[in-house]
Amino acid sequence: MDDEFEAYEAGRKDGLAAQRDPARAGHPALGRDYRMGFIDGRMEIYRMHADVRKIVEDGQ
């Protein structure tokens, strides 16, 4: 189970950095966990951008 969490966390970090690792994403056993972490990292960035946009628009 630790391997799955490590793959997820690696994917999340890569998602935040916008750098996908095709080898990890394609791993037969841990690829799914990596891809889920990557998507969660990208969603976190999307939400952060949306919050900044809202702050800027509300400040005008």
Coordinates of C-alpha atoms in Angstrom, one line a residue:
M1 CA 0.0 0.0 0.0
D2 CA 2.9 2.4 0.6
D3 CA 3.9 2.1 -3.0
E4 CA 0.5 3.3 -4.1
F5 CA 0.7 6.3 -1.8
E6 CA 4.2 7.1 -3.0
A7 CA 3.1 6.9 -6.7
Y8 CA 0.1 9.2 -5.9
E9 CA 2.3 11.7 -4.2
A10 CA 4.8 11.7 -7.0
G11 CA 2.0 12.3 -9.5
R12 CA 0.6 15.1 -7.4
K13 CA 4.0 16.8 -7.2
D14 CA 4.5 16.4 -11.0
G15 CA 1.0 17.8 -11.6
L16 CA 1.8 20.8 -9.5
A17 CA 5.0 21.3 -11.6
A18 CA 3.2 20.5 -14.9
Q19 CA 5.7 17.8 -15.7
R20 CA 4.2 14.4 -16.4
D21 CA 6.4 11.4 -16.2
P22 CA 5.3 9.0 -19.0
A23 CA 7.2 6.0 -17.5
R24 CA 5.5 6.3 -14.2
A25 CA 2.1 7.0 -15.8
G26 CA 2.5 3.9 -17.9
H27 CA 3.6 1.6 -15.0
P28 CA 1.3 -1.5 -15.0
A29 CA 0.8 -1.6 -11.3
L30 CA 1.2 2.0 -10.0
G31 CA 0.4 4.0 -13.1
R32 CA -3.2 4.6 -12.1
D33 CA -2.2 6.0 -8.7
Y34 CA 0.4 8.2 -10.4
R35 CA -2.2 9.5 -12.9
M36 CA -4.8 10.2 -10.2
G37 CA -2.2 12.2 -8.2
F38 CA -1.2 14.1 -11.3
I39 CA -4.8 15.1 -12.0
D40 CA -5.3 16.2 -8.4
G41 CA -2.2 18.3 -8.7
R42 CA -3.4 19.9 -11.9
M43 CA -6.8 20.5 -10.3
E44 CA -5.1 22.3 -7.4
I45 CA -3.4 24.6 -9.8
Y46 CA -6.7 25.3 -11.6
R47 CA -8.4 26.1 -8.4
M48 CA -5.6 28.4 -7.3
H49 CA -5.8 30.3 -10.7
A50 CA -9.6 30.6 -10.3
D51 CA -9.2 32.0 -6.8
V52 CA -6.7 34.6 -8.0
R53 CA -9.0 35.5 -11.0
K54 CA -11.8 36.0 -8.5
I55 CA -9.7 38.2 -6.3
V56 CA -8.6 40.4 -9.2
E57 CA -12.1 40.7 -10.6
D58 CA -13.6 41.5 -7.2
G59 CA -11.0 44.2 -6.6
Q60 CA -11.9 46.2 -9.7

